[in-house]
Short mmCIF file of C-alpha atoms in Angstrom, two decimals:
data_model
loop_
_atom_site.label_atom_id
_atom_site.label_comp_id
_atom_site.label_asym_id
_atom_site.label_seq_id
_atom_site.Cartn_x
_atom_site.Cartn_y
_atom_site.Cartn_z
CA UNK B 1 -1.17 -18.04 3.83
CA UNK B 2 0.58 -17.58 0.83
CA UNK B 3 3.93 -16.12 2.83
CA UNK B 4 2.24 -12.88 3.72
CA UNK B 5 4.32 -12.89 7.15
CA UNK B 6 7.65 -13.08 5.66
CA UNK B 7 6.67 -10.05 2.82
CA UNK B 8 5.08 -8.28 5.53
CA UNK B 9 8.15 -8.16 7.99
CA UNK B 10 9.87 -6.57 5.45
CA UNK B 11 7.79 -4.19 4.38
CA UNK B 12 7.07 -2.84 8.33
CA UNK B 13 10.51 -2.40 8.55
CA UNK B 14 10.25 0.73 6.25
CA UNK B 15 7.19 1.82 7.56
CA UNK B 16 8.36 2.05 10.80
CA UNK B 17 11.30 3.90 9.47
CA UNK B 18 9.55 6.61 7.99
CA UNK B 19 6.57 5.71 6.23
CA UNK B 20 6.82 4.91 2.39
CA UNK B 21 4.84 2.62 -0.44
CA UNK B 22 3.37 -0.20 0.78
CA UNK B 23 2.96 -0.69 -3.14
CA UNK B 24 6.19 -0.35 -3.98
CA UNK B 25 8.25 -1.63 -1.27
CA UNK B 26 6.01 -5.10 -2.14
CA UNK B 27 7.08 -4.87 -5.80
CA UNK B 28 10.80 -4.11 -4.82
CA UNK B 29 12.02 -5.70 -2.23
CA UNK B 30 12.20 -9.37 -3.77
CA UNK B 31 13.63 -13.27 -2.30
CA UNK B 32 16.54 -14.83 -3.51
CA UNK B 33 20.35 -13.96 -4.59
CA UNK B 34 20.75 -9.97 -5.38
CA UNK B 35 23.57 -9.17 -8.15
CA UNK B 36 26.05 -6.67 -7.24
CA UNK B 37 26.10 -3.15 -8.22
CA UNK B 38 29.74 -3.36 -9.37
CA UNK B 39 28.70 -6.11 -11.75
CA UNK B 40 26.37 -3.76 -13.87
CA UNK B 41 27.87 -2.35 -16.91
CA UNK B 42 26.76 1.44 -15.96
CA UNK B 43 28.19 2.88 -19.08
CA UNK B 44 25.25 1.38 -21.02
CA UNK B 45 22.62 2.68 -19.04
CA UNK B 46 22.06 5.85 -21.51
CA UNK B 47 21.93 3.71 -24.50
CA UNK B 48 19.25 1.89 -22.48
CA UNK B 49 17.80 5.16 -21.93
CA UNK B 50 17.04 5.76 -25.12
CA UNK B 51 15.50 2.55 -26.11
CA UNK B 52 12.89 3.28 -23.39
CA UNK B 53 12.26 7.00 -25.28
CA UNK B 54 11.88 4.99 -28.22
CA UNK B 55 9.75 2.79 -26.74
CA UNK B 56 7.46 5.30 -25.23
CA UNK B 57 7.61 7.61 -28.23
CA UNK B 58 5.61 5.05 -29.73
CA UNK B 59 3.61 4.93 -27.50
CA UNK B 60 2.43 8.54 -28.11
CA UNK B 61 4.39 10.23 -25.92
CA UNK B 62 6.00 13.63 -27.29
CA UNK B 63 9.46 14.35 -27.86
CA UNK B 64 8.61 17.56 -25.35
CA UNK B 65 7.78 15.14 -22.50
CA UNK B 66 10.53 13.17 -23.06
CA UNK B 67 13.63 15.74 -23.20
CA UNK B 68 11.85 17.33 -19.52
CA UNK B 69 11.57 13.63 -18.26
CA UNK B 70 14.97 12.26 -18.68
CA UNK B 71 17.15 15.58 -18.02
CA UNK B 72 19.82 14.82 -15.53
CA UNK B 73 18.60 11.45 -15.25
CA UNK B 74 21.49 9.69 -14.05
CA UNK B 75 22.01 5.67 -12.85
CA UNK B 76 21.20 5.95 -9.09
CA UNK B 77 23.50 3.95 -6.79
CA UNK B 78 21.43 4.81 -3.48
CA UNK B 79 18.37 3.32 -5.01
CA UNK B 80 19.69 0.09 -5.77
CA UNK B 81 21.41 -0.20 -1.49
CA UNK B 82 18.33 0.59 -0.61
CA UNK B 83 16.34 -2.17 -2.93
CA UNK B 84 19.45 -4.73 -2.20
CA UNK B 85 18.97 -3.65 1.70
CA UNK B 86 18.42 -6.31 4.04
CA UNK B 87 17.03 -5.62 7.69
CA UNK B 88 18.90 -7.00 10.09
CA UNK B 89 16.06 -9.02 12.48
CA UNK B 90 12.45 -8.78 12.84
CA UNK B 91 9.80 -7.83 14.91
CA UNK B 92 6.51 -8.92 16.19
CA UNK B 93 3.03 -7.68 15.21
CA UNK B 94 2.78 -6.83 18.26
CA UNK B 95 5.47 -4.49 18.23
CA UNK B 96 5.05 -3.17 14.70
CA UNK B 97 1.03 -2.29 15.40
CA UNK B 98 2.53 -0.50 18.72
CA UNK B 99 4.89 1.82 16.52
CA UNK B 100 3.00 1.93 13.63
CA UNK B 101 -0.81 3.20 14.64
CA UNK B 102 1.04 4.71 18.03
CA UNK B 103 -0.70 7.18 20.09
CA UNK B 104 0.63 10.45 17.58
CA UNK B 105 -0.60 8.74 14.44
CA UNK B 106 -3.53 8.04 16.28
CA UNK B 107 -3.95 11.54 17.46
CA UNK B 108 -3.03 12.90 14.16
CA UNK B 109 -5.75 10.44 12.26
CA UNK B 110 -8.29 11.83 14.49
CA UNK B 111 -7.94 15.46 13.97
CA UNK B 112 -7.46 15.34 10.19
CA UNK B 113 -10.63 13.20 10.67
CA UNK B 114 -12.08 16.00 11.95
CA UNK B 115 -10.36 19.24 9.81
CA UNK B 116 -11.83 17.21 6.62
CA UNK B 117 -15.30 15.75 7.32
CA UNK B 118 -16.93 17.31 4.94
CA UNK B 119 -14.87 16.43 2.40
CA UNK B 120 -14.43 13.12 3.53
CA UNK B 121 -17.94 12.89 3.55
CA UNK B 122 -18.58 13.52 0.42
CA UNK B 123 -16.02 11.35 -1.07
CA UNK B 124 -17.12 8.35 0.74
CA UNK B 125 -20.59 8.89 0.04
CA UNK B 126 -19.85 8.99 -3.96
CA UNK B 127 -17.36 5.77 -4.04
CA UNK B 128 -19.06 3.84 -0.84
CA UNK B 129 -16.10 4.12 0.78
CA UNK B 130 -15.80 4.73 5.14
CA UNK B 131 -13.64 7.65 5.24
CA UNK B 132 -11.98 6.23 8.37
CA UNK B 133 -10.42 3.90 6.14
CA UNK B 134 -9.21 6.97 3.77
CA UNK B 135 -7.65 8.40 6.88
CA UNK B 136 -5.99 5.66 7.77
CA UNK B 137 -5.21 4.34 4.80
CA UNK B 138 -3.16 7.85 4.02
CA UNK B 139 -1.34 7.89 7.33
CA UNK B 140 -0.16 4.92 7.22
CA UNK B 141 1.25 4.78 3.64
CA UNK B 142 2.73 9.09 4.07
CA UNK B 143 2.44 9.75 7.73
CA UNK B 144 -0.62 12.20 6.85
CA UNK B 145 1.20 13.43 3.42
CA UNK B 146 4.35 14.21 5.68
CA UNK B 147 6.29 11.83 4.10
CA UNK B 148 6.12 11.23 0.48
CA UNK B 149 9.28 10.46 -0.93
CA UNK B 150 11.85 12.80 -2.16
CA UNK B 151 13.48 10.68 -5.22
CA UNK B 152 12.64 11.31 -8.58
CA UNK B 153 10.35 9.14 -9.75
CA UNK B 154 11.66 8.61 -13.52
CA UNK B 155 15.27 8.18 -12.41
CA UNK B 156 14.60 5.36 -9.82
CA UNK B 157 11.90 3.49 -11.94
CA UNK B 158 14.97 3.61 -14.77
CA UNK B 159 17.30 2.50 -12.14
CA UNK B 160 15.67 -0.66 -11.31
CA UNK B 161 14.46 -1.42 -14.53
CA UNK B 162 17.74 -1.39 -15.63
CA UNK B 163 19.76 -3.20 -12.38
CA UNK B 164 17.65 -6.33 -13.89
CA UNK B 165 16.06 -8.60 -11.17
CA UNK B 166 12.42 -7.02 -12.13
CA UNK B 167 13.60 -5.35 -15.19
CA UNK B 168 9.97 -6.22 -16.84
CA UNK B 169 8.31 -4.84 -13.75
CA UNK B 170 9.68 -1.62 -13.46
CA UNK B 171 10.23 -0.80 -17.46
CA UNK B 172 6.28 -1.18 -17.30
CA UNK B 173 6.63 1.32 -14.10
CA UNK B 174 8.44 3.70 -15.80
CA UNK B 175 6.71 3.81 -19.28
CA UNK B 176 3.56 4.47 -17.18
CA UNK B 177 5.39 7.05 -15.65
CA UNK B 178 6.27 8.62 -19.13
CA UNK B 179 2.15 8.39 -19.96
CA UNK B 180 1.22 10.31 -16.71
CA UNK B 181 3.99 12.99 -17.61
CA UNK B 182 2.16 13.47 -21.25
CA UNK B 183 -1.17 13.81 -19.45
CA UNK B 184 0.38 17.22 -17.83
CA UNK B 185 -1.29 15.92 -14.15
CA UNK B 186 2.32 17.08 -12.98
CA UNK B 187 5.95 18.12 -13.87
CA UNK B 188 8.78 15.64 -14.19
CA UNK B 189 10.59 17.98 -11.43
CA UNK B 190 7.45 17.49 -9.05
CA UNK B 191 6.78 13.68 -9.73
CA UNK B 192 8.68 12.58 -6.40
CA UNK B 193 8.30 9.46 -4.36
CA UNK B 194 9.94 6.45 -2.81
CA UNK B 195 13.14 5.17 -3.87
CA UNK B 196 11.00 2.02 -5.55
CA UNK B 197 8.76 4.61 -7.47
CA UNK B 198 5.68 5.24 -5.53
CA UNK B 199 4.68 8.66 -5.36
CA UNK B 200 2.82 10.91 -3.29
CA UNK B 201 0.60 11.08 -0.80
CA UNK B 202 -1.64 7.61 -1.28
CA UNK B 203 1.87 6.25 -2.24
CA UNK B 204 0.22 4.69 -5.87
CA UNK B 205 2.64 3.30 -8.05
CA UNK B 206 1.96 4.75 -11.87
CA UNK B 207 0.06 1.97 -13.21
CA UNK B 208 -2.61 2.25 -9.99
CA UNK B 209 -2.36 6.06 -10.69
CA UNK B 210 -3.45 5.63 -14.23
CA UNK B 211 -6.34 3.28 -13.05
CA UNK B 212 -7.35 4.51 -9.83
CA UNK B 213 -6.50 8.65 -9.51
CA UNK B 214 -8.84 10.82 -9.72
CA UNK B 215 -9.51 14.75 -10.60
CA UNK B 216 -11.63 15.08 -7.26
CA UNK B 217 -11.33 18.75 -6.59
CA UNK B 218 -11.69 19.19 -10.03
CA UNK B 219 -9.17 21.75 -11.53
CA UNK B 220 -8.02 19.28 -14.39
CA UNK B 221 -5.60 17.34 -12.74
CA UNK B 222 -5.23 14.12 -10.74
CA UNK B 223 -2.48 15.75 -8.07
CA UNK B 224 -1.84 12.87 -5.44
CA UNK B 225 0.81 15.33 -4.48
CA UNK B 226 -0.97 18.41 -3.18
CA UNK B 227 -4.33 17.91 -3.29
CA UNK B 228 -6.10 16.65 -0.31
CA UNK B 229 -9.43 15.71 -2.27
CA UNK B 230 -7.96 13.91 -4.95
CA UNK B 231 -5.82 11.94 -2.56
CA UNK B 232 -8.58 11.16 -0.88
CA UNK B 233 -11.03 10.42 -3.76
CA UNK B 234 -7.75 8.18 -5.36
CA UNK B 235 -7.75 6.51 -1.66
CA UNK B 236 -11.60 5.75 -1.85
CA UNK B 237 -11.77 4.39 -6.09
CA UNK B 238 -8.36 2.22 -5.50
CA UNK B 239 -11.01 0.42 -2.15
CA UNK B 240 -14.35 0.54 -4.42
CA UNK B 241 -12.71 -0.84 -7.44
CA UNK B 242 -11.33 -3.62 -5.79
CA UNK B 243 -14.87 -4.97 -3.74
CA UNK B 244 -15.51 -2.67 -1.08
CA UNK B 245 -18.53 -2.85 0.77
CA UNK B 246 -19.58 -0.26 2.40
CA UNK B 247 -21.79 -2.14 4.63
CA UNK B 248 -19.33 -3.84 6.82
CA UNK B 249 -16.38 -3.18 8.57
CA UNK B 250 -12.55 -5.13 8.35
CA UNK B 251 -12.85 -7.48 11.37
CA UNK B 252 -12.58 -7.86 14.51
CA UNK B 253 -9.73 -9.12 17.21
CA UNK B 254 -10.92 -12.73 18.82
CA UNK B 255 -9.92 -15.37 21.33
CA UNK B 256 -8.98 -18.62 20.24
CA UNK B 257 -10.30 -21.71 22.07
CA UNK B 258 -7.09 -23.94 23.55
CA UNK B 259 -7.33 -26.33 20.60
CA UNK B 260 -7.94 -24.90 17.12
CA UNK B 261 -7.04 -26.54 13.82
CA UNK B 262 -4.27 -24.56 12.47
CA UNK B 263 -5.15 -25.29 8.95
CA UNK B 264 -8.41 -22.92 9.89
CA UNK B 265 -6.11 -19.91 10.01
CA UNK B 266 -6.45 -18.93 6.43
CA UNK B 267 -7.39 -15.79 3.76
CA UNK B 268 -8.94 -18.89 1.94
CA UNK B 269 -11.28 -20.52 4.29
CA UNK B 270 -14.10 -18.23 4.97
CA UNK B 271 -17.20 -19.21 7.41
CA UNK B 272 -19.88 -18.11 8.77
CA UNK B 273 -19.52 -15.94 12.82
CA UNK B 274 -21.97 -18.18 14.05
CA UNK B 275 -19.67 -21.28 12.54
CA UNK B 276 -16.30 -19.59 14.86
CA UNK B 277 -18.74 -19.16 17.55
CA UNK B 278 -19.18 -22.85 17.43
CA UNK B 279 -15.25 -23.71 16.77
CA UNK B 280 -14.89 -21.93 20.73
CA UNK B 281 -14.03 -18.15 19.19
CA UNK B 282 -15.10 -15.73 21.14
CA UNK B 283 -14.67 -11.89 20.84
CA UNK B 284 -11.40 -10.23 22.10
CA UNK B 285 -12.89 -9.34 25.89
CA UNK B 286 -14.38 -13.07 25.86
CA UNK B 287 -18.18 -12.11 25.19
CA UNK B 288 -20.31 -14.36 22.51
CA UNK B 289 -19.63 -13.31 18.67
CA UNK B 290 -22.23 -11.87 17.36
CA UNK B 291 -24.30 -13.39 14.78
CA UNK B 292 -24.56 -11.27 11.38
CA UNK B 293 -26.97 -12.76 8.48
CA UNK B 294 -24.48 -13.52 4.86
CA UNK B 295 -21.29 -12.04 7.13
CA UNK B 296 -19.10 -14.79 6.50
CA UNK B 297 -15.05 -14.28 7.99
CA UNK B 298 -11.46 -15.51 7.68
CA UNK B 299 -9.20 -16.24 10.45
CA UNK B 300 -5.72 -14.68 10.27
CA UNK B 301 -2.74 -14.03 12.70
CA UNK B 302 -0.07 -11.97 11.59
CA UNK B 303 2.77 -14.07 13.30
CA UNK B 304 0.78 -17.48 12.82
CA UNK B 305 1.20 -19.77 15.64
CA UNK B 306 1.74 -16.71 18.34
CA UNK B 307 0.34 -13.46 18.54
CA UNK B 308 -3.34 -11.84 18.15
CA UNK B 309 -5.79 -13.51 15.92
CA UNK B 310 -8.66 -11.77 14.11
CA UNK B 311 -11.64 -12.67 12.23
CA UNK B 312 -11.40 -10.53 9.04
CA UNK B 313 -14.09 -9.83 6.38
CA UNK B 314 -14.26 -9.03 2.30
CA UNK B 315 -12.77 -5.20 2.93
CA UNK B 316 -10.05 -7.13 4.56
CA UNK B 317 -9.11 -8.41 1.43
CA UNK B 318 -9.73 -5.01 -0.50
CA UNK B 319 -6.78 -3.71 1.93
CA UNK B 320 -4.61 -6.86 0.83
CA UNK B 321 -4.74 -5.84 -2.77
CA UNK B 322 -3.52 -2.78 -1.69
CA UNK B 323 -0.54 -4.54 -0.33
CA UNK B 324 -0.30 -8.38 0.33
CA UNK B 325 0.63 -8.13 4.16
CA UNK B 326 -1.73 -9.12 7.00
CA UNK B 327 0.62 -6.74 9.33
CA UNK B 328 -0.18 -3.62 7.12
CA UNK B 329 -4.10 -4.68 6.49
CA UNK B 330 -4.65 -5.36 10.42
CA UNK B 331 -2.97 -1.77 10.80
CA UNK B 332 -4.55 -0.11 8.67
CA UNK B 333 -7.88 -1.54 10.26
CA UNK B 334 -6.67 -0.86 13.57
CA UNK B 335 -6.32 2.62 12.80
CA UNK B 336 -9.19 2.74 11.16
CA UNK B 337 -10.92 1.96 14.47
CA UNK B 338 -9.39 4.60 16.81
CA UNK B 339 -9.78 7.08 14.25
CA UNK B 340 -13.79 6.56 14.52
CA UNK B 341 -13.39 5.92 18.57
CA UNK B 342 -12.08 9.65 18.89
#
């Protein structure tokens, strides 16, 4: 499946930490060799700097924006440990899902769920969105908003841009940082987030701000920082414009007969529930799957050849382009479940 396992492992590492960009931790945290810190010529890095201001002043953006953007922007040495970081061993699904959609979370999800229905309401209904999935979807990438990040987001996009190993990546991150700046949606002092540049409360990265935020509450600004309706109407257009039906669910939790083709567990083999019924599937307490006309499903375990298995539809996959790991899509659907049991 594409190694979503070995991405994913890594990426519940920081969630269970303390929340974070599912976005952005994807994006940074990369295979292969990692060149040193001390190797990087550091006394270039403002000369850099201002090939980037060029670059974006061409771009349109003003001098103005510029000066306010890059003051006391200095090379940061904890973003780079942190990018360079390794976690030392893994854990299950089974233990992830257990700390990350835990009984507080859980609680939490279903109170907000119920301080912001109308609003949630309302949002969903416009962008065809469940707004159990918004809930969960925002407590699971900021704890609820609790934790967004406290690193300035131009200084650690420049960092990492400039360290090398996804120079392209992040330069693109950070001159889409300096176009969100000139569009006066929020100060260079308030645009905080993650050490790998995802900021606020739906954790967007700027180039999915600048395509999927949105002025919900409409006072003339897309604030993903303070403002609970435009998080949650930037939550909803990320899921409609990437396929989101509002007619069906994620998935569902199954059994697996003794003998099952492995090659069946797949994102890219997709059949119909009455097809798994056949193959010996059966729903998680053992009844008969039901049978649901054009529903067709993908099989997927998070830890492949042990663990729970689920049979996972097309929103399934809206979640994944949100970030490539089936331990952070099955969460976020698992959450998304207790939330509406409560």
């Amino acid at each position: 499946m594409r190694g979503e396992k070995g991405v994913s492992r890594r990426r519940m590492m920081q969630v269970v930490a303390g929340g974070g960009s599912a976005l952005a931790a994807l994006s940074a945290l990369t295979l292969g060799s990692c060149k040193a810190t001390a190797d990087l010529d550091i006394t270039q890095f403002n000369s850099w700097l201002q090939g980037v201001r060029d670059e974006a002043a061409a771009r349109g953006v003003s001098a103005a924006t510029l000066d306010d953007a890059f003051k006391g922007v200095a090379f940061n040495y904890d973003v780079i440990a942190l990018d360079q970081k390794q976690p030392e061993g893994t854990m299950t699904f089974v233990d992830y899902l257990a700390r990350v959609v835990n009984d507080k979370r859980v609680a939490n999800g279903r109170a907000l769920f119920q301080q912001h229905q109308v609003l949630l309401k309302q949002i969903g209904g416009l962008y065809g969105v469940q707004p159990r999935f918004i809930v969960a979807l925002w407590g699971i990438e900021s704890n609820y908003g609790a934790q967004q990040g406290d690193y300035r987001v131009v200084e650690a996009l420049a960092t990492l841009a400039y360290e090398g190993r996804r120079a392209e990546f992040f330069r693109k991150e950070l001159l889409n940082a300096l176009e969100i700046l000139e569009h006066h949606d929020v100060s260079a002092g308030n645009m905080l987030g993650s050490w790998a540049g995802a900021m606020g409360q739906c954790q967007f990265m700027p180039s999915s701000y600048l395509r999927f935020a949105v002025d919900a509450d409409g006072d003339g600004k897309r604030d993903i920082w303070n403002s609970t309706a435009d998080v949650f109407g930037s939550i909803a257009n990320y899921l409609a414009g990437n396929d989101w039906n509002a007619s069906q669910t994620w998935g569902r939790e199954v059994k697996l007969p003794a003998q099952l083709d492995s090659n069946l567990v797949s994102l890219d083999i997709e059949k119909s529930l009455e097809e798994w019924r056949k193959l010996g599937l059966r729903r998680a307490d053992g009844g008969v799957l039901p049978v649901v006309h054009k529903l067709n499903a993908s099989l997927v375990r998070p830890d492949d050849t042990s663990g729970p298995a689920y049979l996972v539809y097309g929103n399934y996959k809206a979640i994944m382009k949100w970030n490539r790991s089936t331990y952070f899509a099955t969460a976020v659907g698992t959450l998304a479940d207790k939330i509406e049991q409560g």
